[in-house]
Coordinates of C-alpha atoms in Angstrom, one line a residue:
M1 CA -8.8 -68.1 -36.2
L2 CA -5.2 -67.6 -35.8
V3 CA -4.0 -68.2 -39.0
S4 CA -6.3 -65.9 -40.6
A5 CA -5.0 -62.9 -38.1
V6 CA -1.7 -63.5 -38.7
A7 CA -1.9 -63.5 -42.6
R8 CA -4.4 -60.3 -42.6
F9 CA -1.5 -58.9 -40.2
A10 CA 1.3 -59.9 -42.6
V11 CA -0.1 -58.5 -45.9
A12 CA -1.6 -55.4 -43.9
R13 CA 1.9 -54.4 -43.4
T14 CA 2.0 -53.5 -46.8
F15 CA -0.6 -50.6 -46.5
D16 CA 0.3 -47.1 -45.5
V17 CA -1.7 -46.8 -42.2
P18 CA -3.3 -45.0 -41.8
W19 CA -5.3 -44.6 -45.0
I20 CA -8.9 -44.0 -44.6
A21 CA -8.7 -40.2 -43.8
P22 CA -10.0 -38.5 -41.2
D23 CA -11.6 -42.0 -39.7
E24 CA -8.2 -43.7 -38.9
M25 CA -6.4 -40.1 -37.7
I26 CA -9.2 -39.3 -35.4
Y27 CA -9.3 -43.0 -33.9
G28 CA -5.6 -42.9 -33.3
L29 CA -5.2 -39.4 -32.1
V30 CA -8.2 -39.7 -29.4
G31 CA -6.9 -43.1 -28.6
E32 CA -3.4 -41.4 -27.7
S33 CA -5.3 -38.7 -25.8
L34 CA -7.5 -41.0 -24.0
W35 CA -4.3 -43.3 -22.6
E36 CA -2.3 -40.0 -21.8
T37 CA -5.2 -37.6 -20.3
G38 CA -8.1 -40.0 -19.7
T39 CA -10.4 -37.7 -22.0
L40 CA -11.8 -38.3 -25.7
S41 CA -9.9 -35.0 -26.8
I42 CA -7.6 -34.6 -30.0
R43 CA -4.7 -32.0 -29.1
G44 CA -6.4 -30.4 -26.2
I45 CA -10.1 -29.9 -27.7
A46 CA -12.8 -32.0 -27.0
V47 CA -14.3 -34.3 -29.4
P48 CA -17.9 -35.8 -29.9
Y49 CA -18.5 -39.1 -29.3
Y50 CA -16.9 -41.4 -32.0
S51 CA -15.9 -44.4 -30.3
L52 CA -14.6 -45.6 -27.1
L53 CA -13.1 -49.0 -27.4
T54 CA -11.7 -48.3 -30.9
P55 CA -9.5 -45.5 -29.5
A56 CA -8.8 -47.2 -26.6
L57 CA -7.4 -50.7 -28.5
V58 CA -5.3 -48.5 -31.2
G59 CA -4.2 -45.6 -28.6
L60 CA -2.1 -47.4 -26.0
P61 CA 0.0 -49.0 -29.0
L62 CA 0.2 -45.7 -30.8
S63 CA 1.3 -43.9 -27.6
L64 CA 4.9 -45.6 -27.8
E65 CA 7.6 -43.8 -28.8
N66 CA 8.2 -45.2 -32.2
L67 CA 4.8 -44.5 -33.8
G68 CA 5.6 -46.9 -36.9
A69 CA 6.2 -49.8 -34.3
G70 CA 2.9 -48.8 -32.5
I71 CA 1.1 -48.7 -35.8
A72 CA 2.1 -52.1 -36.5
L73 CA 1.1 -53.1 -32.9
A74 CA -2.3 -51.6 -33.4
Q75 CA -2.4 -53.6 -36.9
A76 CA -2.1 -57.0 -35.1
L77 CA -4.6 -56.5 -32.2
Q78 CA -7.1 -55.3 -34.9
A79 CA -6.6 -58.3 -36.9
L80 CA -6.9 -60.6 -34.0
A81 CA -9.9 -58.7 -32.9
M82 CA -11.8 -59.3 -36.1
S83 CA -10.6 -62.4 -36.8
L84 CA -12.3 -63.4 -33.2
V85 CA -15.5 -63.5 -35.3
A86 CA -14.8 -67.0 -35.7
V87 CA -15.4 -68.1 -31.9
P88 CA -19.4 -66.7 -32.0
V89 CA -20.0 -68.1 -35.6
Y90 CA -18.9 -71.3 -34.8
L91 CA -20.7 -71.6 -31.4
W92 CA -24.0 -70.7 -33.2
G93 CA -23.2 -72.5 -35.9
E94 CA -22.6 -75.8 -34.1
R95 CA -26.6 -75.4 -32.3
L96 CA -27.7 -75.0 -35.7
A97 CA -25.8 -77.4 -38.1
G98 CA -23.5 -79.5 -36.3
H99 CA -20.0 -79.5 -36.0
R100 CA -18.7 -79.7 -39.3
W101 CA -20.8 -77.0 -41.0
A102 CA -20.0 -74.7 -38.0
L103 CA -16.2 -75.0 -38.5
A104 CA -17.3 -74.2 -42.2
A105 CA -19.0 -71.0 -41.3
A106 CA -16.4 -70.0 -39.2
A107 CA -13.5 -70.3 -41.8
L108 CA -15.8 -68.7 -44.2
A109 CA -16.5 -65.6 -41.8
V110 CA -12.6 -64.8 -41.7
L111 CA -12.2 -64.6 -45.7
P112 CA -14.2 -62.1 -46.9
P113 CA -12.3 -58.8 -48.0
A114 CA -14.4 -56.5 -45.4
L115 CA -11.6 -58.2 -42.7
W116 CA -8.9 -55.8 -44.1
Y117 CA -10.3 -53.2 -42.2
G118 CA -8.9 -55.5 -39.4
G119 CA -5.3 -54.2 -40.8
L120 CA -6.4 -50.5 -40.4
L121 CA -6.8 -48.3 -37.5
M122 CA -10.8 -48.4 -38.0
T123 CA -14.0 -49.4 -35.8
E124 CA -14.9 -52.7 -37.9
A125 CA -12.0 -54.7 -36.4
L126 CA -13.9 -55.0 -33.1
F127 CA -17.5 -54.3 -34.5
Y128 CA -17.6 -57.2 -36.6
T129 CA -16.8 -59.6 -34.1
L130 CA -19.0 -57.8 -31.2
V131 CA -22.4 -57.4 -33.3
T132 CA -22.3 -61.0 -34.1
A133 CA -22.0 -61.7 -30.6
A134 CA -24.9 -59.6 -29.8
L135 CA -26.8 -61.7 -32.5
L136 CA -26.1 -64.6 -31.1
A137 CA -27.2 -63.5 -27.7
L138 CA -30.5 -62.2 -29.2
A139 CA -30.9 -65.6 -30.7
R140 CA -30.6 -67.5 -27.8
L141 CA -33.0 -64.8 -25.8
L142 CA -35.6 -65.8 -28.5
E143 CA -35.0 -69.6 -27.5
A144 CA -35.7 -69.2 -24.0
P145 CA -36.4 -65.4 -22.9
T146 CA -35.1 -65.4 -19.5
V147 CA -34.1 -62.3 -17.4
A148 CA -30.5 -63.9 -17.7
R149 CA -30.3 -64.2 -21.5
Q150 CA -32.2 -60.5 -21.5
G151 CA -29.5 -59.2 -19.3
V152 CA -26.8 -60.8 -21.6
F153 CA -28.0 -59.2 -24.8
L154 CA -28.5 -55.9 -23.5
T155 CA -24.8 -55.9 -22.1
M156 CA -23.5 -56.6 -25.8
V157 CA -25.7 -54.2 -27.2
S158 CA -24.0 -51.6 -24.6
I159 CA -20.3 -52.9 -25.7
A160 CA -21.0 -52.9 -29.0
A161 CA -22.4 -49.4 -28.9
T162 CA -19.0 -48.5 -26.8
V163 CA -17.6 -48.8 -30.3
R164 CA -20.1 -47.6 -32.6
L165 CA -23.0 -46.1 -32.2
Q166 CA -24.8 -47.9 -35.5
A167 CA -24.9 -50.8 -32.7
L168 CA -28.1 -49.3 -31.3
L169 CA -29.8 -50.4 -34.3
L170 CA -30.0 -54.0 -32.8
L171 CA -32.5 -52.7 -29.8
P172 CA -35.3 -52.3 -32.7
A173 CA -34.1 -55.2 -35.0
F174 CA -34.9 -57.1 -31.3
V175 CA -38.4 -55.9 -31.5
L176 CA -39.0 -57.2 -35.1
A177 CA -37.1 -60.3 -34.2
V178 CA -39.5 -61.1 -31.7
A179 CA -42.3 -60.1 -33.9
L180 CA -40.9 -62.5 -37.0
H181 CA -40.3 -65.4 -34.1
A182 CA -43.5 -65.2 -33.8
W183 CA -45.0 -65.7 -36.8
F184 CA -42.5 -68.3 -37.9
G185 CA -43.7 -69.8 -35.1
R186 CA -47.4 -69.0 -35.1
T187 CA -47.6 -68.5 -31.4
S188 CA -47.3 -65.2 -29.2
T189 CA -45.5 -67.0 -26.0
T190 CA -42.4 -65.4 -26.6
V191 CA -43.7 -61.8 -27.1
R192 CA -45.9 -62.3 -23.8
R193 CA -42.7 -63.4 -21.8
L194 CA -41.0 -60.2 -23.4
A195 CA -43.1 -57.7 -22.9
P196 CA -41.8 -55.8 -20.1
I197 CA -38.6 -55.3 -22.0
L198 CA -40.3 -55.1 -25.4
A199 CA -42.5 -51.8 -24.3
G200 CA -39.0 -50.3 -22.9
V201 CA -37.2 -51.4 -25.8
G202 CA -39.9 -50.0 -28.1
L203 CA -40.5 -46.7 -25.9
A204 CA -36.9 -45.7 -25.8
T205 CA -36.5 -46.1 -29.9
V206 CA -39.5 -44.2 -30.4
A207 CA -38.4 -41.5 -28.1
S208 CA -34.7 -41.5 -30.2
L209 CA -37.0 -40.9 -32.9
V210 CA -39.2 -38.0 -31.9
L211 CA -35.6 -36.7 -30.8
A212 CA -34.0 -36.9 -33.8
A213 CA -37.1 -35.4 -35.7
T214 CA -36.8 -32.3 -33.8
G215 CA -33.2 -31.9 -34.1
R216 CA -31.5 -33.1 -30.3
N217 CA -28.8 -34.7 -32.7
D218 CA -26.8 -34.1 -29.6
L219 CA -27.8 -37.4 -28.0
L220 CA -25.8 -39.3 -30.8
G221 CA -22.4 -37.4 -30.5
A222 CA -20.6 -37.5 -33.6
Y223 CA -23.0 -39.4 -35.5
G224 CA -25.9 -36.7 -34.6
E225 CA -25.7 -35.6 -38.3
L226 CA -27.1 -39.1 -39.2
A227 CA -30.7 -37.6 -38.1
E228 CA -30.2 -34.3 -39.7
T229 CA -32.3 -33.4 -42.8
A230 CA -29.9 -32.8 -45.8
P231 CA -30.0 -32.9 -49.5
G232 CA -28.9 -36.3 -51.0
S233 CA -27.9 -36.9 -54.2
T234 CA -30.0 -39.8 -54.8
G235 CA -33.3 -40.6 -53.2
V236 CA -33.8 -43.2 -50.6
L237 CA -35.3 -45.9 -52.9
S238 CA -32.5 -45.9 -55.3
Q239 CA -30.4 -46.5 -52.7
L240 CA -32.1 -49.1 -51.0
T241 CA -31.7 -51.2 -54.5
W242 CA -28.3 -50.4 -54.3
H243 CA -27.7 -51.7 -51.4
S244 CA -29.7 -54.7 -51.7
G245 CA -27.2 -55.3 -54.6
A246 CA -24.4 -54.7 -52.5
V247 CA -25.5 -57.2 -50.1
V248 CA -26.0 -60.2 -52.7
F249 CA -22.3 -59.3 -54.7
M250 CA -20.4 -59.0 -51.2
T251 CA -21.5 -62.5 -50.4
L252 CA -21.2 -63.7 -53.3
G253 CA -24.6 -64.9 -54.1
L254 CA -24.9 -68.2 -52.9
P255 CA -25.3 -67.5 -48.7
F256 CA -28.0 -64.7 -49.5
F257 CA -29.9 -66.7 -51.7
A258 CA -29.9 -69.7 -49.6
T259 CA -30.4 -67.7 -46.2
V260 CA -33.4 -65.5 -48.1
T261 CA -35.2 -68.8 -49.0
L262 CA -34.4 -70.3 -45.4
A263 CA -36.4 -67.0 -44.3
I264 CA -39.1 -67.3 -46.8
M265 CA -40.0 -70.8 -46.5
A266 CA -40.2 -70.0 -42.4
A267 CA -42.6 -66.9 -43.0
L268 CA -44.6 -69.3 -45.1
R269 CA -44.4 -72.3 -43.2
V270 CA -43.3 -74.4 -45.9
V271 CA -41.4 -76.9 -43.7
E272 CA -40.8 -76.7 -39.8
S273 CA -38.0 -75.7 -38.4
S274 CA -36.1 -76.2 -34.8
P275 CA -36.1 -73.7 -32.2
A276 CA -32.6 -72.7 -32.8
V277 CA -33.2 -72.6 -36.7
R278 CA -36.3 -70.3 -36.1
A279 CA -34.7 -68.1 -34.1
F280 CA -31.7 -67.6 -36.0
L281 CA -33.9 -66.7 -38.8
A282 CA -35.8 -64.3 -36.9
V283 CA -32.7 -62.5 -35.8
A284 CA -31.5 -62.5 -39.2
S285 CA -34.1 -61.3 -41.3
A286 CA -35.0 -58.8 -38.7
Y287 CA -31.1 -57.5 -38.5
V288 CA -30.6 -57.4 -42.2
L289 CA -33.5 -55.7 -43.0
L290 CA -32.9 -52.7 -41.0
L291 CA -29.4 -52.5 -41.4
V292 CA -29.8 -52.3 -45.1
G293 CA -32.7 -49.9 -44.5
Q294 CA -30.7 -47.4 -42.1
V295 CA -27.5 -47.5 -44.2
S296 CA -29.6 -46.7 -47.3
L297 CA -31.0 -43.7 -45.6
F298 CA -27.9 -42.8 -44.1
A299 CA -26.4 -42.7 -47.9
A300 CA -29.5 -41.0 -49.6
G301 CA -28.7 -37.6 -47.3
Y302 CA -24.7 -38.2 -47.4
L303 CA -23.2 -40.3 -49.4
D304 CA -22.7 -40.3 -53.2
H305 CA -21.8 -43.9 -53.5
V306 CA -22.2 -47.6 -52.3
S307 CA -21.6 -47.9 -48.5
E308 CA -20.5 -51.8 -48.2
R309 CA -18.3 -50.9 -45.1
Y310 CA -21.3 -50.4 -42.9
L311 CA -23.1 -53.6 -44.4
V312 CA -20.1 -55.9 -43.4
T313 CA -22.1 -57.1 -39.9
A314 CA -24.6 -59.4 -42.0
L315 CA -22.2 -61.4 -43.5
P316 CA -21.6 -64.0 -40.7
L317 CA -25.4 -64.4 -40.5
F318 CA -25.6 -65.2 -44.2
L319 CA -22.6 -67.5 -44.2
L320 CA -24.4 -69.2 -41.1
G321 CA -27.5 -69.1 -43.0
L322 CA -25.7 -71.0 -46.0
C323 CA -24.1 -73.6 -43.7
V324 CA -27.9 -74.3 -42.0
W325 CA -29.6 -74.5 -45.4
I326 CA -27.0 -77.4 -46.6
A327 CA -27.3 -79.2 -43.4
Q328 CA -30.8 -79.1 -43.5
G329 CA -31.0 -80.6 -47.4
A330 CA -30.6 -77.3 -49.5
P331 CA -34.4 -77.1 -50.1
R332 CA -35.1 -75.5 -53.1
P333 CA -38.7 -75.0 -53.7
A334 CA -39.5 -72.9 -56.9
R335 CA -41.8 -70.7 -56.1
V336 CA -39.8 -69.2 -53.7
V337 CA -35.7 -69.5 -55.2
V338 CA -37.1 -68.6 -58.4
P339 CA -38.0 -65.2 -57.2
V340 CA -36.0 -64.3 -55.1
A341 CA -33.2 -65.2 -57.9
A342 CA -34.6 -63.0 -60.2
V343 CA -35.3 -60.1 -57.8
S344 CA -31.5 -60.0 -57.1
I345 CA -30.0 -60.1 -60.4
L346 CA -32.5 -57.3 -61.0
A347 CA -30.8 -55.3 -57.9
L348 CA -27.4 -56.3 -59.1
G349 CA -28.3 -54.7 -62.4
T350 CA -29.0 -51.4 -61.1
V351 CA -25.9 -50.6 -59.3
P352 CA -24.3 -47.9 -61.3
A353 CA -20.6 -47.9 -62.0
S354 CA -20.1 -44.4 -60.6
R355 CA -21.3 -45.5 -57.4
V356 CA -19.0 -48.1 -57.0
A357 CA -16.0 -46.2 -58.3
E358 CA -12.4 -46.0 -57.2
S359 CA -13.1 -42.7 -55.2
S360 CA -15.5 -44.7 -53.1
A361 CA -12.6 -47.5 -52.6
H362 CA -12.4 -47.4 -48.9
D363 CA -16.2 -48.1 -48.7
A364 CA -16.5 -51.1 -51.3
L365 CA -13.6 -53.2 -50.9
T366 CA -15.5 -56.4 -52.9
F367 CA -16.2 -54.4 -55.4
L368 CA -12.8 -52.5 -56.0
P369 CA -11.2 -55.4 -57.4
F370 CA -14.4 -56.1 -59.8
V371 CA -14.7 -52.7 -61.1
R372 CA -11.0 -52.8 -62.0
I373 CA -11.3 -55.9 -63.9
F374 CA -14.6 -54.6 -65.8
D375 CA -13.3 -50.8 -66.3
P376 CA -15.2 -48.0 -65.1
G377 CA -17.9 -48.4 -67.8
D378 CA -21.1 -48.2 -66.5
V379 CA -22.6 -51.0 -69.2
A380 CA -19.7 -53.1 -68.6
V381 CA -20.1 -53.0 -64.8
R382 CA -23.5 -53.4 -65.0
G383 CA -23.3 -56.3 -67.4
G384 CA -20.6 -58.1 -65.1
L385 CA -23.0 -57.9 -62.2
V386 CA -25.6 -59.3 -64.0
G387 CA -23.6 -62.2 -65.7
F388 CA -22.2 -62.7 -62.1
G389 CA -25.9 -63.0 -60.7
I390 CA -27.2 -65.0 -63.5
L391 CA -23.9 -67.6 -62.4
A392 CA -24.7 -67.5 -58.8
A393 CA -28.4 -68.0 -59.1
A394 CA -27.9 -70.8 -61.7
V395 CA -25.7 -72.6 -59.2
F396 CA -28.2 -72.3 -56.1
V397 CA -30.9 -73.7 -58.3
F398 CA -29.3 -76.2 -60.2
L399 CA -26.1 -77.4 -58.4
P400 CA -26.8 -81.1 -57.3
R401 CA -26.9 -81.5 -53.4
R402 CA -24.0 -84.0 -53.5
L403 CA -21.9 -81.3 -54.9
L404 CA -22.9 -78.1 -52.4
P405 CA -19.6 -78.9 -50.5
V406 CA -17.5 -78.1 -53.4
A407 CA -19.6 -75.1 -54.0
T408 CA -19.2 -73.9 -50.6
A409 CA -14.9 -74.8 -51.2
A410 CA -15.4 -72.4 -54.4
L411 CA -16.7 -69.9 -52.5
A412 CA -14.3 -70.0 -50.0
I413 CA -11.8 -69.6 -52.8
G414 CA -13.4 -66.8 -54.0
F415 CA -13.4 -64.7 -50.8
V416 CA -9.4 -65.4 -50.8
G417 CA -9.2 -64.5 -54.5
I418 CA -11.1 -61.1 -53.7
S419 CA -9.4 -60.5 -50.5
A420 CA -5.9 -61.1 -52.4
L421 CA -6.9 -58.7 -55.1
A422 CA -8.5 -55.7 -52.8
A423 CA -5.2 -55.9 -50.8
R424 CA -3.0 -55.2 -53.8
E425 CA -5.4 -51.8 -54.4
I426 CA -5.6 -51.3 -50.8
E427 CA -1.6 -51.1 -50.9
R428 CA -1.9 -48.6 -53.9
F429 CA -4.7 -46.2 -53.1
S430 CA -3.1 -45.9 -49.7
R431 CA 0.3 -45.1 -51.0
L432 CA -1.2 -42.8 -53.4
E433 CA -3.1 -40.9 -51.2
L434 CA -0.1 -40.7 -49.0
M435 CA 1.6 -39.1 -51.6
N436 CA -1.1 -36.8 -52.6
D437 CA -1.4 -35.1 -49.5
L438 CA 2.2 -35.3 -47.6
G439 CA 4.4 -36.3 -50.9
A440 CA 7.4 -38.5 -50.7
G441 CA 9.3 -36.9 -47.9
D442 CA 9.4 -37.4 -44.5
R443 CA 6.0 -37.7 -43.0
S444 CA 7.5 -37.0 -39.3
W445 CA 9.2 -33.9 -40.9
V446 CA 8.2 -31.7 -38.2
D447 CA 8.9 -33.8 -35.2
R448 CA 12.6 -34.3 -37.2
T449 CA 13.4 -30.5 -36.6
G450 CA 13.7 -31.2 -32.8
V451 CA 10.6 -28.3 -32.2
A452 CA 9.0 -29.3 -29.0
S453 CA 5.3 -27.8 -29.4
A454 CA 4.1 -26.4 -32.5
L455 CA 0.7 -24.7 -33.6
H456 CA -0.9 -26.2 -37.1
L457 CA -2.6 -23.0 -38.5
D458 CA -5.0 -24.4 -41.2
T459 CA -5.4 -21.5 -44.0
G460 CA -7.8 -23.3 -46.1
E461 CA -5.6 -24.2 -49.3
Q462 CA -4.9 -27.9 -48.2
P463 CA -7.4 -30.5 -48.1
S464 CA -8.7 -32.1 -44.7
T465 CA -6.8 -34.9 -45.4
V466 CA -3.4 -33.3 -45.2
V467 CA -4.2 -31.6 -41.9
A468 CA -5.5 -34.8 -40.5
R469 CA -2.2 -37.0 -41.5
L470 CA 0.4 -34.0 -40.9
T471 CA -1.1 -34.2 -37.4
F472 CA -1.0 -37.9 -36.7
W473 CA 2.3 -38.1 -37.7
N474 CA 3.8 -35.3 -36.0
R475 CA 3.3 -35.5 -31.8
S476 CA 5.3 -31.9 -32.0
I477 CA 1.8 -30.0 -33.3
R478 CA 0.0 -29.5 -30.1
R479 CA -2.5 -26.9 -31.3
L480 CA -4.9 -26.7 -33.9
V481 CA -6.2 -23.7 -35.2
R482 CA -8.4 -22.0 -38.2
L483 CA -8.3 -18.9 -40.1
E484 CA -12.0 -18.1 -39.7
G485 CA -13.8 -18.7 -43.1
V486 CA -12.2 -21.7 -43.4
P487 CA -14.6 -24.7 -43.3
E488 CA -15.0 -26.8 -40.2
K489 CA -12.5 -29.9 -40.6
A490 CA -13.1 -33.7 -38.9
L491 CA -10.3 -32.5 -36.3
P492 CA -11.4 -30.2 -33.7
Q493 CA -9.7 -26.5 -34.6
V494 CA -10.1 -23.2 -32.6
A495 CA -11.1 -20.3 -35.3
V496 CA -8.9 -17.0 -35.5
L497 CA -9.2 -14.0 -37.5
I498 CA -6.3 -12.1 -39.9
R499 CA -6.6 -8.4 -38.6
R500 CA -5.5 -5.5 -40.8
D501 CA -1.9 -5.6 -40.0
G502 CA -1.7 -9.5 -40.3
T503 CA -1.9 -10.2 -36.6
L504 CA -3.9 -13.5 -35.9
M505 CA -6.2 -13.1 -32.7
D506 CA -8.7 -15.3 -31.1
A507 CA -12.5 -15.2 -31.3
R508 CA -12.2 -13.4 -27.8
G509 CA -10.1 -10.5 -29.3
N510 CA -6.9 -12.2 -27.7
Q511 CA -3.3 -12.4 -29.7
L512 CA -2.6 -15.7 -30.6
S513 CA 0.9 -16.7 -29.3
G514 CA 3.3 -19.6 -30.0
S515 CA 6.7 -20.2 -30.8
H516 CA 6.7 -22.3 -33.6
V517 CA 4.2 -22.8 -36.4
V518 CA 3.1 -24.8 -39.1
L519 CA 0.7 -23.8 -42.1
S520 CA 0.5 -24.0 -45.9
A521 CA 3.3 -22.9 -48.0
T522 CA 1.2 -20.2 -49.5
H523 CA 1.8 -18.1 -46.3
A524 CA 4.7 -16.4 -44.8
L525 CA 4.7 -15.5 -41.2
A526 CA 7.2 -12.8 -39.4
G527 CA 9.9 -14.8 -38.2
E528 CA 12.2 -17.5 -39.7
R529 CA 11.2 -20.7 -41.9
L530 CA 13.0 -23.6 -40.2
A531 CA 11.5 -26.2 -42.8
I532 CA 9.3 -26.9 -45.6
S533 CA 7.6 -30.1 -47.0
P534 CA 7.5 -29.9 -51.0
P535 CA 3.9 -29.4 -52.5
T536 CA 2.2 -32.4 -53.8
D537 CA -0.2 -33.0 -56.9
I538 CA -3.1 -31.4 -55.3
A539 CA -1.7 -29.6 -52.4
P540 CA 0.8 -27.0 -51.5
G541 CA 3.7 -27.8 -49.4
S542 CA 3.7 -26.8 -45.6
G543 CA 6.2 -24.4 -43.7
L544 CA 7.5 -24.5 -40.1
W545 CA 8.3 -21.1 -38.8
R546 CA 10.2 -19.7 -35.7
V547 CA 8.0 -17.0 -35.3
D548 CA 8.4 -13.2 -33.2
E549 CA 5.9 -12.4 -30.9
P550 CA 2.8 -11.6 -31.4
L551 CA 2.3 -14.2 -34.2
R552 CA 1.5 -12.5 -37.6
V553 CA 1.1 -13.2 -41.2
S554 CA 3.4 -11.2 -43.2
S555 CA 1.9 -12.2 -46.4
R556 CA 0.2 -14.9 -48.4
T557 CA -0.7 -16.1 -52.0
E558 CA -3.9 -17.1 -53.7
G559 CA -5.0 -18.4 -57.0
F560 CA -1.6 -20.3 -57.4
S561 CA -1.5 -24.3 -58.0
P562 CA 0.8 -26.5 -56.0
I563 CA 3.0 -25.9 -58.4
G564 CA 3.0 -22.5 -59.2
D565 CA 0.6 -22.1 -62.1
F566 CA -2.3 -19.8 -62.1
E567 CA -4.2 -17.5 -64.3
H568 CA -5.4 -14.7 -61.7
G569 CA -3.0 -14.8 -58.8
K570 CA -3.1 -12.2 -55.6
V571 CA -0.4 -12.0 -53.6
V572 CA -1.3 -9.9 -50.0
V573 CA 1.8 -8.3 -48.3
Y574 CA 0.5 -6.9 -44.5
R575 CA 2.3 -3.7 -42.7
C576 CA 3.5 -3.3 -46.6
S577 CA 6.7 -1.1 -46.2
P578 CA 9.7 -0.7 -48.7
G579 CA 10.4 -3.8 -50.5
A580 CA 9.7 -5.7 -53.3
L581 CA 7.8 -8.7 -55.1
E582 CA 10.2 -10.8 -56.4
L583 CA 8.8 -13.0 -59.6
T584 CA 9.8 -15.6 -61.7
L585 CA 7.1 -16.1 -64.5
L586 CA 6.9 -18.6 -67.1
G587 CA 4.9 -17.8 -70.2
K588 CA 3.6 -21.1 -71.0
D589 CA 0.5 -19.8 -73.6
G590 CA 2.4 -16.6 -74.0
L591 CA -0.4 -14.2 -73.4
P592 CA 0.1 -11.1 -71.8
I593 CA 0.7 -10.8 -67.8
R594 CA -1.3 -7.9 -66.2
I595 CA 0.4 -6.9 -62.9
T596 CA -1.7 -4.6 -60.7
V597 CA -1.0 -3.0 -57.5
N598 CA -3.5 -2.1 -54.8
G599 CA -5.7 -1.7 -58.3
F600 CA -3.6 0.3 -60.1
P601 CA -1.9 -1.1 -63.3
W602 CA 1.9 -1.4 -62.8
R603 CA 3.1 -3.1 -65.8
T604 CA 2.3 -6.0 -68.7
V605 CA 4.6 -8.0 -69.3
Q606 CA 4.5 -11.4 -72.3
P607 CA 7.2 -13.6 -72.0
Q608 CA 7.5 -16.1 -75.2
P609 CA 5.8 -19.3 -75.1
G610 CA 8.2 -21.3 -72.9
G611 CA 10.3 -18.1 -72.2
L612 CA 11.2 -16.6 -68.7
W613 CA 10.2 -13.3 -67.4
S614 CA 11.8 -12.4 -64.1
G615 CA 11.7 -8.8 -62.3
S616 CA 10.7 -6.9 -59.2
V617 CA 7.0 -5.1 -58.6
P618 CA 7.6 -2.3 -55.9
P619 CA 4.5 -1.7 -53.6
L620 CA 3.9 2.1 -55.3
F621 CA 3.3 3.3 -51.6
F622 CA 3.7 2.3 -48.5
G623 CA 0.6 3.7 -46.4
D624 CA 0.7 4.0 -42.8
G625 CA 2.9 1.0 -42.4
E626 CA 0.0 -0.9 -41.0
S627 CA -1.8 -1.5 -44.4
P628 CA -1.8 -4.3 -46.8
C629 CA -0.8 -4.3 -50.2
L630 CA -2.3 -6.5 -53.1
F631 CA -0.5 -7.5 -56.2
E632 CA -2.2 -9.3 -58.8
L633 CA -1.4 -10.9 -61.5
R634 CA -3.7 -11.7 -64.6
S635 CA -3.4 -13.4 -67.9
D636 CA -6.3 -14.9 -70.4
G637 CA -3.7 -17.8 -70.4
L638 CA -1.9 -20.4 -68.4
V639 CA 1.3 -18.6 -66.7
G640 CA 3.9 -20.6 -64.7
S641 CA 6.0 -19.4 -61.8
T642 CA 8.8 -20.5 -60.1
R643 CA 9.4 -17.4 -57.7
V644 CA 6.6 -15.5 -55.8
E645 CA 8.2 -13.7 -52.9
W646 CA 7.8 -10.6 -51.1
V647 CA 11.4 -9.4 -49.9
P648 CA 11.5 -6.4 -47.6
E649 CA 14.1 -3.8 -48.1
R650 CA 17.3 -4.3 -45.7

């Protein structure tokens, strides 16, 4: 366990954390607020419930003066928390398969690539361990349904829900597990003894479903959208098939085949199982069935990819199942194993390459290196998955019993190898996404200016990930606002609007105030720009302004790429007064560029391909001094620009 935590932490230090946006930023920022103010908020604005324990765990180290050191300490705590899964796995495994195989299961549980989430600021670090402990408590409850064990189980569910509300799935899993336990044992004794709590949990589950169906999703906090009807990119059946294949793959096959075989044998009463094994199989079957169903339903409406990340809590169950299967002599009745292997291979073959592509890297760490090896081609990926399934099934069906410990060692080596490859991919992707959002410069550049408090104005030109990263890395950004019409981001923002004269107003009609403002470089404010960050490949840079009161936008640009290219660019100048729009244009295609002012043609220029044109465009008329001027630049080809700036007359 400690070896795993140290190794995971050491490798995770090569990651650019936070990586997964906006999740990690939200947990970190909420955690800082939790320790600073005792509230679940971000920059003074309350947020829906995402998690309590994860922000509490990472928030304290992130509150250190040195944010980099705080991240390192948070990574160490997260890596330790996730590696602690070895404790409940060992305790459970010892009851099921003896000391030796319990150690094997505990060791295997800390090897999958999913444990890299322990090096990030994610809920999986605590959730992986706590759900496993809750499932162990449920199995113990089925073995001896005492009031004390019922209390332990419900307490564990409550604790897990303070990490992630997905833990509430444990309640219907409890109901299904009791039913399966009665079926496997051909007795209703447990059902009768648990009738009161079954009734309570059942009614609570039904009530939750009814409330969800009637739109009362506020009960689920930030996860209320899970219950909302939304158009999905695929059907539930497709997602169910893909995620079933994902479960097979993330276990590397053998643990899945072994556990499913034991469960089917218990259902068919092929062999008699001990009370502990029967309880384990009932819990594992109930939880995995509901988990795959829940994740598939969610993915059908909200995701365009396979979400392995939400399935990781099933891993310890399958690894325990493998060790129990071997300890029981590795039974392989043909009428069970052949259909299981065939259906699993078919499920693997249905997973499209587009659903496990690099764009979903953070949700599919086991698939990530596999897709890199086989190229993103659909035929190659499907063929590779089917080939993997056939190989794993052949090992399961035909390998002699005496060699199964060797197969278990090979499984461990496989997990280690995939984890190593996944770590390299996380390092690459985390660095790439940081570069795309903030560039190669100082990510804490706002704090470095010495400004005590700044307002961030989201104008819509930058991806939401830019706003999240910039806020995370700069504690001096104390307020978050967005222009009206800009879609709401994951970080809470107050909506403001631009009046005709460029003044910014809130929803109550009050003028926005603030001494310093950070916003996209596409906008200029009345005041002095103190610092600027360069543009990236996907986003314009940002500027820090010392502003005059009242806070007012002096100009803004639209239609320009982060590097200044355009086909139809617009420049709006508020409170248009004597001055000129200074332009330096690059004729990339050599086609004419039509320039208009307030809809009136001003001039058409045509620089040579690769040539420059520089000039000043006057406003033509100034109006009442409160009205804006609109400059438009149009071309049928691509035009570059190195300067587009409004310069008032001095």
